[in-house]
Backbone as a printed PyTorch tensor [residue, N CA C, xyz], in Angstrom:
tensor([[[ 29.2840, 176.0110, 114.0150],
         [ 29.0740, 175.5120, 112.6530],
         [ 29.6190, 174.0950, 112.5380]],

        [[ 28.9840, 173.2180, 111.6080],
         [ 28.5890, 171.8870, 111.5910],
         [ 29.9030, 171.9350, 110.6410]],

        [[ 31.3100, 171.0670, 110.7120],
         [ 31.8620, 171.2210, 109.7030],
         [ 32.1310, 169.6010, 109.0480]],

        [[ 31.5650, 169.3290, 107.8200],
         [ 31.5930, 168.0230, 107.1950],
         [ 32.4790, 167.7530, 105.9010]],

        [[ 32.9820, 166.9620, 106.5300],
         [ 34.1640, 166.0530, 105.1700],
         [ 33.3640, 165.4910, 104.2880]],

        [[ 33.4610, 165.7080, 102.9260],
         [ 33.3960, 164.9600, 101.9600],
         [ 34.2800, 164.0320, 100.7280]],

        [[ 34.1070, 163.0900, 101.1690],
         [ 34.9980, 162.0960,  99.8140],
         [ 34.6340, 160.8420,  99.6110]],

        [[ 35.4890, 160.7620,  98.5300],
         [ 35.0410, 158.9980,  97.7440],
         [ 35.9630, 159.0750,  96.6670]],

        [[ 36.0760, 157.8460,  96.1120],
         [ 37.5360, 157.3920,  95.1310],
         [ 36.5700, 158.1640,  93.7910]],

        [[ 37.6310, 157.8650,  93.0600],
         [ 37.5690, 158.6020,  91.9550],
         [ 36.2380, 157.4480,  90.8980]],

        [[ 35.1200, 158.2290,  90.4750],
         [ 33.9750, 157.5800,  89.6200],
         [ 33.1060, 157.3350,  91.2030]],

        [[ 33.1150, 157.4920,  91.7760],
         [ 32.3190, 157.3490,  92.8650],
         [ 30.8810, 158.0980,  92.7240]],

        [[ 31.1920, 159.4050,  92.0620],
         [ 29.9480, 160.3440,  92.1590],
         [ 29.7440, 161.4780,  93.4180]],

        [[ 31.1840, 161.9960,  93.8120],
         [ 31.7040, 162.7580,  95.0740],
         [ 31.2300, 164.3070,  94.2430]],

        [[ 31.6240, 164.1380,  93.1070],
         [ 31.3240, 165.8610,  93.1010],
         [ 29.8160, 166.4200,  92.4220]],

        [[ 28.7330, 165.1480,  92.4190],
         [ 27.6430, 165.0940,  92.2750],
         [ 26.9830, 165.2640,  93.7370]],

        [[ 27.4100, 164.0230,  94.8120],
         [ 26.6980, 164.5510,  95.7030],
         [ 27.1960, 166.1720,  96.2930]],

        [[ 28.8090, 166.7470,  96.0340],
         [ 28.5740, 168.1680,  96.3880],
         [ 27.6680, 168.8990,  96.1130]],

        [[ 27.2200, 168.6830,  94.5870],
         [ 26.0490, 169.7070,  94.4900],
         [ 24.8240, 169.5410,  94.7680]],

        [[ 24.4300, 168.3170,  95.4030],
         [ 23.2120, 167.7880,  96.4250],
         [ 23.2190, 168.7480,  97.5370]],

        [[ 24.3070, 168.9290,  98.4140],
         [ 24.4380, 169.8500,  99.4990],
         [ 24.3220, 171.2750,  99.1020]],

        [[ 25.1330, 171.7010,  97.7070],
         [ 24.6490, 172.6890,  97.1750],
         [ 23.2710, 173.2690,  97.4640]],

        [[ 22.9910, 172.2780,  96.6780],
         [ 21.2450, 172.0370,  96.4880],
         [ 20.9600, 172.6570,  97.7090]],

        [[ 21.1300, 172.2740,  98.9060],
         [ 20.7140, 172.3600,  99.8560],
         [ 20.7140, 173.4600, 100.7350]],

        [[ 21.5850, 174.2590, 100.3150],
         [ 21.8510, 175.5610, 101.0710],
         [ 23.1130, 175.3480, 101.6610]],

        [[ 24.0780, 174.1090, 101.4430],
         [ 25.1910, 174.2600, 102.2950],
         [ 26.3180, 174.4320, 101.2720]],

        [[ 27.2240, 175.3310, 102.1390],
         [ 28.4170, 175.9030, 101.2420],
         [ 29.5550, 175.0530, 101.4360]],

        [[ 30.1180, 174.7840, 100.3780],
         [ 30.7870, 173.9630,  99.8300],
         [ 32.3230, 173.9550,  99.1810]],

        [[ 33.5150, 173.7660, 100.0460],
         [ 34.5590, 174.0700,  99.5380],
         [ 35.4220, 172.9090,  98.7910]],

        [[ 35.5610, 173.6210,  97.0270],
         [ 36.1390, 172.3320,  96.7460],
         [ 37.4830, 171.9920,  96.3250]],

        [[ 37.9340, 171.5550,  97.3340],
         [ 40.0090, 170.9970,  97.3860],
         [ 39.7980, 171.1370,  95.8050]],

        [[ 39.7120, 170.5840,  95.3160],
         [ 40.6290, 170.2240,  93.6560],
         [ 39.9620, 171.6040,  92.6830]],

        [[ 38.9680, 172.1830,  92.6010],
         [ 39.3650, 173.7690,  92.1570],
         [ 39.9340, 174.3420,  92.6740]],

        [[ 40.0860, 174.8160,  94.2760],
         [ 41.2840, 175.5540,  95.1170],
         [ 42.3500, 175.3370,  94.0660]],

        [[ 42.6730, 173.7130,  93.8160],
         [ 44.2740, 173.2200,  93.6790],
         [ 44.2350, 173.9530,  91.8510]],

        [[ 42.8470, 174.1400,  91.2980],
         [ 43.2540, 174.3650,  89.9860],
         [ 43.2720, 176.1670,  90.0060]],

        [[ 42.4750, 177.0720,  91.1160],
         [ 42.7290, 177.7860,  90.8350],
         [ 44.4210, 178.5980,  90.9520]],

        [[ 44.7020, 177.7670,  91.7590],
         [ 46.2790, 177.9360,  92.3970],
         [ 47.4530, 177.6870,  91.4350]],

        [[ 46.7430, 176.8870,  90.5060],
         [ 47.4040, 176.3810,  89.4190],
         [ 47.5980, 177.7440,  88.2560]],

        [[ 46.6980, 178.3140,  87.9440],
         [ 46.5410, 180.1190,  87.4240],
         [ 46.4990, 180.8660,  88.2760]],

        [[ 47.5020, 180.9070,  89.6000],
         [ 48.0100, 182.0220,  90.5340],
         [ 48.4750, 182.0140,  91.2940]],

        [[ 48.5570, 181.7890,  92.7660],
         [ 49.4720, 181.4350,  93.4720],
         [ 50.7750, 180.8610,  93.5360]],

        [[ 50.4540, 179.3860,  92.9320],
         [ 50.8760, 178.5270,  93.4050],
         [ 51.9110, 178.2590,  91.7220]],

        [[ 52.0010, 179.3640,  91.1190],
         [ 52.8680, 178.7790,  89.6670],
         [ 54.1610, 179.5210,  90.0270]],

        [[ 54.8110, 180.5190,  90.3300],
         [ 56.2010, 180.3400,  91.1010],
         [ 56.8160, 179.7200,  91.2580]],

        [[ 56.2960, 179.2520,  92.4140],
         [ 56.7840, 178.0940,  93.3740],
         [ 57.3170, 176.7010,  92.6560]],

        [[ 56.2450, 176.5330,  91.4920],
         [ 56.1190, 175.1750,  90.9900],
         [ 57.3700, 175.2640,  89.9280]],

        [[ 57.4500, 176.7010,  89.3440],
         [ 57.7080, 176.8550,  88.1770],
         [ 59.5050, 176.5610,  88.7220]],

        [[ 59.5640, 177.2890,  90.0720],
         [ 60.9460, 177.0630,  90.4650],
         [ 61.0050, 175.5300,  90.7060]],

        [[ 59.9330, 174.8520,  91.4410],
         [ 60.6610, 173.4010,  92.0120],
         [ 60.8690, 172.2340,  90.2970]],

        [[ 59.5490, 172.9850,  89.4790],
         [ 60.0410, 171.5280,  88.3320],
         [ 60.2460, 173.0040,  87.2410]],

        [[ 61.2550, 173.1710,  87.0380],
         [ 61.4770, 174.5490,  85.4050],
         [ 60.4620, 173.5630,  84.0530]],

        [[ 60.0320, 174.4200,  83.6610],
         [ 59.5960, 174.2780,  82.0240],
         [ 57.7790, 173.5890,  82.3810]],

        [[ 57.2340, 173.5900,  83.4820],
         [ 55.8450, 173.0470,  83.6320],
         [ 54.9580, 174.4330,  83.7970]],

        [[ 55.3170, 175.6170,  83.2260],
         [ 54.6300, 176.6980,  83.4420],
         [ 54.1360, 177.5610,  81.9440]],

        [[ 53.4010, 177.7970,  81.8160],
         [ 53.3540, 178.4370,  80.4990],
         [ 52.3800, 179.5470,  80.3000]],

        [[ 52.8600, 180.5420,  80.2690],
         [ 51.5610, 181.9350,  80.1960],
         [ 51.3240, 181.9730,  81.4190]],

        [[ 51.9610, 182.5110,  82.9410],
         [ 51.2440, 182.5790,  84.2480],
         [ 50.2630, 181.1790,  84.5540]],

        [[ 50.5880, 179.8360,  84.1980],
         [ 49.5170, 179.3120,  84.1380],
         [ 50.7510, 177.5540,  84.4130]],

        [[ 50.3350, 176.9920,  85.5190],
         [ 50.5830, 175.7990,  85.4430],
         [ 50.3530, 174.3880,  84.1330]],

        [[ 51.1820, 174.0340,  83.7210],
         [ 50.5900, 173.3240,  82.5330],
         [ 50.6850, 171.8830,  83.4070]],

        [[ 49.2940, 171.6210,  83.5450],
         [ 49.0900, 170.3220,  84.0350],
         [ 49.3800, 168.7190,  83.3490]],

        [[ 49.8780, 169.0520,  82.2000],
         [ 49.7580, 167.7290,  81.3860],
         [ 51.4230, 167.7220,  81.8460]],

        [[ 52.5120, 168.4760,  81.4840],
         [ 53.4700, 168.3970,  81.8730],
         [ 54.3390, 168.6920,  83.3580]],

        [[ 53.5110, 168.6650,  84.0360],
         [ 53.3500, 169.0030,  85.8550],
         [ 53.7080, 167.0740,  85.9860]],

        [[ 51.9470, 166.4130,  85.7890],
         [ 51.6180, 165.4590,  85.5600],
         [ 52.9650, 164.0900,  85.3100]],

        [[ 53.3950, 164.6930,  84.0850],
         [ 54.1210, 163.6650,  83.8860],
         [ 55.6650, 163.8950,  84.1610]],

        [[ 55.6400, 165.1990,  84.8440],
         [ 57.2760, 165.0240,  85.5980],
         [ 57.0370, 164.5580,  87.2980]],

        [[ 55.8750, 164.5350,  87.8160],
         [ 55.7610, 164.1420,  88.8850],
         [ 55.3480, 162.3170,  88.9960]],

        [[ 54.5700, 161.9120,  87.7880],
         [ 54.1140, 160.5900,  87.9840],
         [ 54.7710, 159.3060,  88.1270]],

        [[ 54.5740, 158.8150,  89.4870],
         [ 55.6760, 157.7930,  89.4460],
         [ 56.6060, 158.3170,  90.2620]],

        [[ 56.8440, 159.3150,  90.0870],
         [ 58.2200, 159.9170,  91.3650],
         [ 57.9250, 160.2750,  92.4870]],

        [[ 57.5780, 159.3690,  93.3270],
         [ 57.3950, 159.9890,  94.9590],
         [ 57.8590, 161.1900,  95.3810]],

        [[ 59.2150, 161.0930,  94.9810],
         [ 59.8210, 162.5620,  96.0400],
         [ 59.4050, 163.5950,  95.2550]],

        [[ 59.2960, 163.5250,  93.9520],
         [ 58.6030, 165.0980,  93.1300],
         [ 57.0680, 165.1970,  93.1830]],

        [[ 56.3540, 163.9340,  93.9500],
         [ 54.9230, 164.2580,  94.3940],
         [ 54.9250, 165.0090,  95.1970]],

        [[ 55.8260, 164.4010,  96.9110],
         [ 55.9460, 165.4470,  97.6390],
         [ 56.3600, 166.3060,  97.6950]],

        [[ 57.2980, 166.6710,  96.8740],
         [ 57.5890, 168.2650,  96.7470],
         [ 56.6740, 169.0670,  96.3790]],

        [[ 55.8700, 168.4230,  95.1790],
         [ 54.6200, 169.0630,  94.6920],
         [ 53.4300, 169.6290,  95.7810]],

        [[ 53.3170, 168.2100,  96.7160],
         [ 52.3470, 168.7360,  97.8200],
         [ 52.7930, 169.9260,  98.4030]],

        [[ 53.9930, 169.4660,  98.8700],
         [ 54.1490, 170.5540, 100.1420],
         [ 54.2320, 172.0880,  99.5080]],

        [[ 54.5180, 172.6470,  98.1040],
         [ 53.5930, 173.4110,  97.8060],
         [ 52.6560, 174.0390,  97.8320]],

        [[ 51.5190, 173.0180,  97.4880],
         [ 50.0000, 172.8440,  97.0790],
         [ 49.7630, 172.8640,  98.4720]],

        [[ 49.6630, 172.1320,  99.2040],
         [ 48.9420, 171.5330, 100.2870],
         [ 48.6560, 173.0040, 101.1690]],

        [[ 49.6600, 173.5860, 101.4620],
         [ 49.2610, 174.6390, 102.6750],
         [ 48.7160, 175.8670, 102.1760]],

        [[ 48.6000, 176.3880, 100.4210],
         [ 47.9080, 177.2760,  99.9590],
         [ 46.3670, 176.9980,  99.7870]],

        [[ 46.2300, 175.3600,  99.7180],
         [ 44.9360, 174.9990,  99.8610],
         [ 44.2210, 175.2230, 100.7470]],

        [[ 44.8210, 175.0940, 102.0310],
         [ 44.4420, 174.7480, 103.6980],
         [ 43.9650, 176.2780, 103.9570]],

        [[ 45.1710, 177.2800, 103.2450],
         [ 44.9960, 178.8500, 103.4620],
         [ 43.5180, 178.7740, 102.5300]],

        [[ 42.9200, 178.5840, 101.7010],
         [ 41.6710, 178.7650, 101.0320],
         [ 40.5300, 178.3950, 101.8840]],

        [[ 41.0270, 176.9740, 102.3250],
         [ 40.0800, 176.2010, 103.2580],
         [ 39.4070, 176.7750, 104.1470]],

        [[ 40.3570, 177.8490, 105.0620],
         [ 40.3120, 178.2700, 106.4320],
         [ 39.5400, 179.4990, 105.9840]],

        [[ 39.8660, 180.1660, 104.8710],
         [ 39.2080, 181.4510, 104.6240],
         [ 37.6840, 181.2950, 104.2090]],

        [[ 37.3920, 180.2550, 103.5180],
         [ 35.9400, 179.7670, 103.1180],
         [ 35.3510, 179.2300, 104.6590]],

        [[ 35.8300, 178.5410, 105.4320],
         [ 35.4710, 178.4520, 106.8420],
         [ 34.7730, 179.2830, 107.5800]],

        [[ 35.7350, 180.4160, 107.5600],
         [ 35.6380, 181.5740, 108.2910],
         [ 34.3480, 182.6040, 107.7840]],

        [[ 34.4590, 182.6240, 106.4840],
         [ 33.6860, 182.9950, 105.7110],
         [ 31.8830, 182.3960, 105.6210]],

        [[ 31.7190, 181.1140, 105.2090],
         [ 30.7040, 180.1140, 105.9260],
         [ 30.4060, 180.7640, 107.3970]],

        [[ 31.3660, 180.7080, 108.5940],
         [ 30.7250, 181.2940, 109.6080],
         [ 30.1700, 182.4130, 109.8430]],

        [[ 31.1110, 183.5040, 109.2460],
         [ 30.3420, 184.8000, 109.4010],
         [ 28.9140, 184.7080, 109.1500]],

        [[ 28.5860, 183.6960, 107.2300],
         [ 27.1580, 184.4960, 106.9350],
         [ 26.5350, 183.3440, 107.4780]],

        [[ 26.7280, 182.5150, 108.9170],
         [ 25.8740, 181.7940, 109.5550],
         [ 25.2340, 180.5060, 109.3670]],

        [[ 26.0320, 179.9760, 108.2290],
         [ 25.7660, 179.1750, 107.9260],
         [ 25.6880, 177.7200, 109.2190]],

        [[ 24.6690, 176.9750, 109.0670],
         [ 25.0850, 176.1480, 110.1840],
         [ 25.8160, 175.0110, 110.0120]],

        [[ 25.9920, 174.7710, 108.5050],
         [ 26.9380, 173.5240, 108.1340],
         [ 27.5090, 173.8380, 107.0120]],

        [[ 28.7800, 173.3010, 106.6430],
         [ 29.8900, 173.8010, 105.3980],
         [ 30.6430, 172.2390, 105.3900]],

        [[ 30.4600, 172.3330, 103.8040],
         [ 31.6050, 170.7840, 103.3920],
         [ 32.4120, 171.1670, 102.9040]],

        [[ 33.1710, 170.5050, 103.4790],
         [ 35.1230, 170.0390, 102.7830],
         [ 35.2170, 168.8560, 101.8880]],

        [[ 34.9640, 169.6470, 100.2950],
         [ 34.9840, 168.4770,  99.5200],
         [ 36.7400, 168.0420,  98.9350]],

        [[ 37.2350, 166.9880,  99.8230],
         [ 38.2880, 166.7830,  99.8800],
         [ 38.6820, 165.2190,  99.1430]],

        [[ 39.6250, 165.3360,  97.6480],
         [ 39.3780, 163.4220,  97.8060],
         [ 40.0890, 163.0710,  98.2660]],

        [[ 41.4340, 163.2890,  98.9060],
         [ 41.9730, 162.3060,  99.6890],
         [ 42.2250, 162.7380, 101.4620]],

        [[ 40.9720, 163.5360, 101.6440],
         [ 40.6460, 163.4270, 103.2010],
         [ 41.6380, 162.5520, 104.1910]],

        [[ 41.0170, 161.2020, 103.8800],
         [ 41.9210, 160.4400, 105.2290],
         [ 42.8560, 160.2360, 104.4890]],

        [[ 43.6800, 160.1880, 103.3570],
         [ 45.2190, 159.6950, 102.6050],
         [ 45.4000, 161.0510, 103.5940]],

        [[ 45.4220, 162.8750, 103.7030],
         [ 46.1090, 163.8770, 104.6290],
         [ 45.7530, 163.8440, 105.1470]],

        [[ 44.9740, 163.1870, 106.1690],
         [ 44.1180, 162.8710, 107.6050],
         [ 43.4970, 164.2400, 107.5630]],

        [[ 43.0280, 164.8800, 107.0620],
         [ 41.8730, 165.8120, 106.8440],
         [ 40.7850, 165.6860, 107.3810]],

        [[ 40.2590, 164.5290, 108.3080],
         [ 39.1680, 164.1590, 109.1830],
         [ 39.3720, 164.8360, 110.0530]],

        [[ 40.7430, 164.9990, 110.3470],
         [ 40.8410, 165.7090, 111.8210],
         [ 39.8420, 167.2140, 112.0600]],

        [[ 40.4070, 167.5350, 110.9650],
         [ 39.5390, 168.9390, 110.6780],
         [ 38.1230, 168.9060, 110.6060]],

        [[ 37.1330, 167.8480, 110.5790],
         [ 35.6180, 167.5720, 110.0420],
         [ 34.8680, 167.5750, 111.6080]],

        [[ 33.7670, 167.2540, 111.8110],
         [ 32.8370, 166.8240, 112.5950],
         [ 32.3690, 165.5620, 112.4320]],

        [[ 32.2350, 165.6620, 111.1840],
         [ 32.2140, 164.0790, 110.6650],
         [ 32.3600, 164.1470, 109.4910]],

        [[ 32.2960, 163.0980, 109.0390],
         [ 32.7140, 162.5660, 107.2500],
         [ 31.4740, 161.6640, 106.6180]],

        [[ 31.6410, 162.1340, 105.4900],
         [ 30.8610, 161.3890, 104.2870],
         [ 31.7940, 160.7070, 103.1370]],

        [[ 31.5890, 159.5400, 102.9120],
         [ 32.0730, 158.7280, 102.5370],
         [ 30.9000, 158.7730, 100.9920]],

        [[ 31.5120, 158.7840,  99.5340],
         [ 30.2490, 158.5920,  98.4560],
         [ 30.4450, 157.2960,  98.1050]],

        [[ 30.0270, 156.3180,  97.6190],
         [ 30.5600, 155.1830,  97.2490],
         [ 29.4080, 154.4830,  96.2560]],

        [[ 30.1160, 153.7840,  94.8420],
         [ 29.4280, 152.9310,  94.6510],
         [ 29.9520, 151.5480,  94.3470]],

        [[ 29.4480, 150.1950,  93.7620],
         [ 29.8620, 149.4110,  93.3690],
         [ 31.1260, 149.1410,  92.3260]],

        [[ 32.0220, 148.6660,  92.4700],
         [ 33.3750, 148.5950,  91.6720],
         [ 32.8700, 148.6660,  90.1280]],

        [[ 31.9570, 147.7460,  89.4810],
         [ 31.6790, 147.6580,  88.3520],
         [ 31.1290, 149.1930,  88.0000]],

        [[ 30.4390, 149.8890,  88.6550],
         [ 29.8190, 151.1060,  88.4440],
         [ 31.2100, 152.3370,  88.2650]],

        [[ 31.8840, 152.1140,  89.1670],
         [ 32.7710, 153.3360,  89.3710],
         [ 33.7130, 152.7920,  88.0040]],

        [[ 33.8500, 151.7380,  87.9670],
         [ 35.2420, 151.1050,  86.5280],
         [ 34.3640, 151.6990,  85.6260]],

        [[ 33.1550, 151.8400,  84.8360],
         [ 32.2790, 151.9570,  83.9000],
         [ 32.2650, 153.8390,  83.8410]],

        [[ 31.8140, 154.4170,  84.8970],
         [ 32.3300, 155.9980,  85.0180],
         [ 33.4360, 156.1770,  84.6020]],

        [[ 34.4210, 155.6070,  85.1590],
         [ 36.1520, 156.3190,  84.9540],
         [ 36.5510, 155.6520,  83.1690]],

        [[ 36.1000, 154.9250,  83.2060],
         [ 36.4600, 154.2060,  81.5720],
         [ 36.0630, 155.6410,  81.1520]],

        [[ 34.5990, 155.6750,  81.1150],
         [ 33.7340, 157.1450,  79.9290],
         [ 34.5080, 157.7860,  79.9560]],

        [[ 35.3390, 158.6880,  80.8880],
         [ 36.1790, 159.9500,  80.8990],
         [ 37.0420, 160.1670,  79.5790]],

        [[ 37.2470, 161.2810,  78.9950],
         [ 38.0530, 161.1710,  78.0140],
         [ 39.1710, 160.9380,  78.4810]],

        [[ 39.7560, 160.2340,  77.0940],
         [ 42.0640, 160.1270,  77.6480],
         [ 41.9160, 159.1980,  78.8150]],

        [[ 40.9890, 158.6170,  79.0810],
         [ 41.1930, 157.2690,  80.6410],
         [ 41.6530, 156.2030,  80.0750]],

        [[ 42.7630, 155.8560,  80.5060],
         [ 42.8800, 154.1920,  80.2820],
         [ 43.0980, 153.7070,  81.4840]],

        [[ 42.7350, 151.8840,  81.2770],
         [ 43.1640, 151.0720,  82.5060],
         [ 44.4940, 151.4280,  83.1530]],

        [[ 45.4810, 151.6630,  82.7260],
         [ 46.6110, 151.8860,  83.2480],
         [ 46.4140, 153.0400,  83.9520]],

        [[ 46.1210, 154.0440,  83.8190],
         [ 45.7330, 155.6170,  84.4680],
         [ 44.8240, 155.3220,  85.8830]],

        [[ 43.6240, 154.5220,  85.7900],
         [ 42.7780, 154.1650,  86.3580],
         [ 43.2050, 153.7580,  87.3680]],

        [[ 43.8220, 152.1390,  87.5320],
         [ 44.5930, 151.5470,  88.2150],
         [ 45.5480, 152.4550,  89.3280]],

        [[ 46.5680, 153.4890,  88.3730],
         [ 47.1580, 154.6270,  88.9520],
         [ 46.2530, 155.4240,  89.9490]],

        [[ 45.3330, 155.7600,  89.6500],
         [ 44.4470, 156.9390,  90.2910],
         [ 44.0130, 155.6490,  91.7710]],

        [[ 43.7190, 155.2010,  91.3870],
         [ 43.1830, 153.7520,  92.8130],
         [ 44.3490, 153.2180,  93.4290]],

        [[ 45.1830, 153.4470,  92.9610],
         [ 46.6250, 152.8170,  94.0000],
         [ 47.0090, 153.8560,  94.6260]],

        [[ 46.3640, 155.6220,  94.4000],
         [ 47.2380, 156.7670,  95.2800],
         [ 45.6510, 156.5950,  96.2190]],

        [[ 44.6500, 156.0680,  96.3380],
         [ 43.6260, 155.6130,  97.0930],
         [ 43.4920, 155.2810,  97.9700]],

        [[ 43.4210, 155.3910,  99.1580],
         [ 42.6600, 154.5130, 100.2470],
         [ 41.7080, 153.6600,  99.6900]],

        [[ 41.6680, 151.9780,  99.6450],
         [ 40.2640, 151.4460,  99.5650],
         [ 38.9040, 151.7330,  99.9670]],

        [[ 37.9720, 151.4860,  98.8280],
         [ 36.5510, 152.5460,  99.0110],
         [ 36.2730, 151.8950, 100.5570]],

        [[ 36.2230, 150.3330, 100.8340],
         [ 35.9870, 149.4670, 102.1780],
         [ 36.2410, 149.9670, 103.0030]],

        [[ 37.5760, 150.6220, 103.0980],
         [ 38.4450, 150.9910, 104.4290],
         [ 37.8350, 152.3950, 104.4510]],

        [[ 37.3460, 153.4840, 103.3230],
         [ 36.8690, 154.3500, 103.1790],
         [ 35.6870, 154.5870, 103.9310]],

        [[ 34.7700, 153.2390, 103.5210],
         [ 33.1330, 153.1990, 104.2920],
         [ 33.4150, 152.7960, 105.3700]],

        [[ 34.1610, 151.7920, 105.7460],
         [ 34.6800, 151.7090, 107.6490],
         [ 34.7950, 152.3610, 108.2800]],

        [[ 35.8100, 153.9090, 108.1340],
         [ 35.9320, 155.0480, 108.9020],
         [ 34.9480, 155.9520, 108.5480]],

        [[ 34.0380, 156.0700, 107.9250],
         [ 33.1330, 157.3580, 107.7560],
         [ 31.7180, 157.2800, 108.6720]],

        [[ 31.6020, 158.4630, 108.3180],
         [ 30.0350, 158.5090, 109.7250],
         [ 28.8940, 158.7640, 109.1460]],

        [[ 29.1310, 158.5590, 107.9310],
         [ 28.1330, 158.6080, 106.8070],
         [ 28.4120, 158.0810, 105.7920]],

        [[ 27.4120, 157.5290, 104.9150],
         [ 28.0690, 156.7540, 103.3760],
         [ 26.5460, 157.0810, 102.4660]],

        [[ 26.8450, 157.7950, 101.6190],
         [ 26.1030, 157.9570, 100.4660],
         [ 26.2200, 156.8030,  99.2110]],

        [[ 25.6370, 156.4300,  98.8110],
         [ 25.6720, 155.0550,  97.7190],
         [ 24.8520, 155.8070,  96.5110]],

        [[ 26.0120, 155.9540,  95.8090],
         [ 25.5240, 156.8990,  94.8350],
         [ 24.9730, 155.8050,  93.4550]],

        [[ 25.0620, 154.3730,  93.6280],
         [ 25.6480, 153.1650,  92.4710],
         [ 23.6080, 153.1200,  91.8920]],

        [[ 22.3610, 153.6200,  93.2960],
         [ 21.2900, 153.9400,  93.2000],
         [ 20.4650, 155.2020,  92.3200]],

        [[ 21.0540, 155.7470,  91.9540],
         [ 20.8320, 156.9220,  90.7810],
         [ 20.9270, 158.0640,  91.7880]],

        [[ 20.7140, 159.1880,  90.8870],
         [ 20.4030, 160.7980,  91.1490],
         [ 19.3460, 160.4220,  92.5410]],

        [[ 18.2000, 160.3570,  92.6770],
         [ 17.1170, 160.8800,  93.6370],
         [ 17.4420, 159.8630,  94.6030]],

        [[ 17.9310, 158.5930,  94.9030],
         [ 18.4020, 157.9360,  95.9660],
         [ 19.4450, 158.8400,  96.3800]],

        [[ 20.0450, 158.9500,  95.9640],
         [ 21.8480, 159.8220,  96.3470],
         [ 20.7740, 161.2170,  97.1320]],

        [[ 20.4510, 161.6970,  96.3470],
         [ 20.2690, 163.5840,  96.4770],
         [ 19.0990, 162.9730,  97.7200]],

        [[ 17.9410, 161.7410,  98.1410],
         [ 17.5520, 161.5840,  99.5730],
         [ 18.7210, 161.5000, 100.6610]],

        [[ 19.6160, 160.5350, 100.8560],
         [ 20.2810, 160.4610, 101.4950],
         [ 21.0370, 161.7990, 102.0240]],

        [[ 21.4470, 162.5590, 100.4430],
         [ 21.9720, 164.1730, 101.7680],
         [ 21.1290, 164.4020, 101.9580]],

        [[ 20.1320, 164.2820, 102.1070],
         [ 18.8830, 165.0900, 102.8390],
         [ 18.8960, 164.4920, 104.3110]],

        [[ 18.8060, 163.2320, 104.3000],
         [ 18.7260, 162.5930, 105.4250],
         [ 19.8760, 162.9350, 106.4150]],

        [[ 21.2000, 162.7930, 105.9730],
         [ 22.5620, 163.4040, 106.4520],
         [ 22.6200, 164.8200, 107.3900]],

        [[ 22.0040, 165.4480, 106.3510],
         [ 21.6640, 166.8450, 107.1120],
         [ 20.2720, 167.1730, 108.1430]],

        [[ 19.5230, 165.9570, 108.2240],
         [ 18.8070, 166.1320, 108.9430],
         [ 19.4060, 165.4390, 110.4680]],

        [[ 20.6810, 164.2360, 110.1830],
         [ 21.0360, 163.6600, 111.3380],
         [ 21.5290, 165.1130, 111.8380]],

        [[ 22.7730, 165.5410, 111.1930],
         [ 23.6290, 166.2590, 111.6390],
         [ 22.9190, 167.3910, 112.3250]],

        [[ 21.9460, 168.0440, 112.1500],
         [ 21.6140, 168.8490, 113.0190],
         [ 21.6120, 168.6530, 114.3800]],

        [[ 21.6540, 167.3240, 114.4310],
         [ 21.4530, 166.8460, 116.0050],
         [ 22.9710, 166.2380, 116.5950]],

        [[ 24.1150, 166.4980, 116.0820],
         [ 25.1080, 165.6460, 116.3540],
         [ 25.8240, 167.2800, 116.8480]],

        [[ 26.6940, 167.0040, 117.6510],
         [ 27.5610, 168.2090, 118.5070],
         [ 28.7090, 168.3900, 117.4320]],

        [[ 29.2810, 169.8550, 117.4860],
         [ 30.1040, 170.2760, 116.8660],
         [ 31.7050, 170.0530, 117.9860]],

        [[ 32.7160, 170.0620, 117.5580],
         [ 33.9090, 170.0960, 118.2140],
         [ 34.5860, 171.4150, 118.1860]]])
């Protein structure tokens, strides 16, 4: 089984092209629901012990998670190292799972892939990307976004450049819906022909 990384900075249009592959018949695991379902189960314990008072009803409260971690490096990583290996446990089980029902290719929709070197794990990578003015104009729309937040979210980033440099694929999503949703088509037609590791 064909196993493919997916990512791109935030307004890119990463969890649009997931459901292109959707589309497509390929199964699709996605890091940041894992991280929210973990957030209502697993993973609120743990949290509730490392930061007290960010838990409320069995249920991680993300607004106040958020702002006892932001800005504080060492309470990010504490946060990861949490998060990170209950994710990986989801990852591996959707993997495994993908293989049984034969699937011949499965994405890892991951956004900060190469920030946890998460390539290692891929066959190859897809990179989504569009033009700066396009992705600033997406992330503005979001509700509760401001420049300051924005800025934040792109400084915990790898640059999209350095992003499209290392990838073995680049979707340019900045072309609408039916340019984007050709290109996975095209993707999955390379990959059939590229060797698995």
């Amino acid at each position: 089984m064909f196993v493919l990384g997916l990512t791109g900075s935030v307004g890119m249009g990463k969890s649009t092209a997931a459901q292109f592959f959707r589309d497509e018949g390929v199964p699709v695991h996605d890091a940041d629901a894992a991280v929210h379902r973990l957030y209502e189960g697993d993973a609120v314990a743990a949290i509730e012990m490392a930061f007290p008072g960010t838990t409320e009803n069995g249920k991680v409260d993300r607004i106040k998670l958020a702002n006892r971690v932001l800005g504080d490096q060492a309470a990010l990583r504490r946060l990861e190292e949490i998060v990170h290996p209950l994710v990986r446990r989801e990852e591996e089980r959707f993997l495994a799972e993908a293989k049984n029902a034969g699937a011949a290719v499965a994405v890892l929709d991951i956004p900060l892939l190469f920030e946890t070197g998460g390539e290692k794990r891929c066959d190859a990578v897809v990179v989504v990307s569009a033009p700066p003015d396009v992705q600033r104009t997406r992330v503005m729309a979001r509700p509760g976004m401001t420049m300051e937040k924005f800025e934040t979210l792109l400084a915990k980033q790898m640059p999209d450049a350095e992003k499209r440099a290392r990838a073995d694929f680049v979707v340019d999503s900045g072309e609408g819906f039916d340019a984007a949703r050709q290109q996975v088509r095209e993707i999955l037609a390379q990959i059939g022909k590229m060797p698995t590791h």
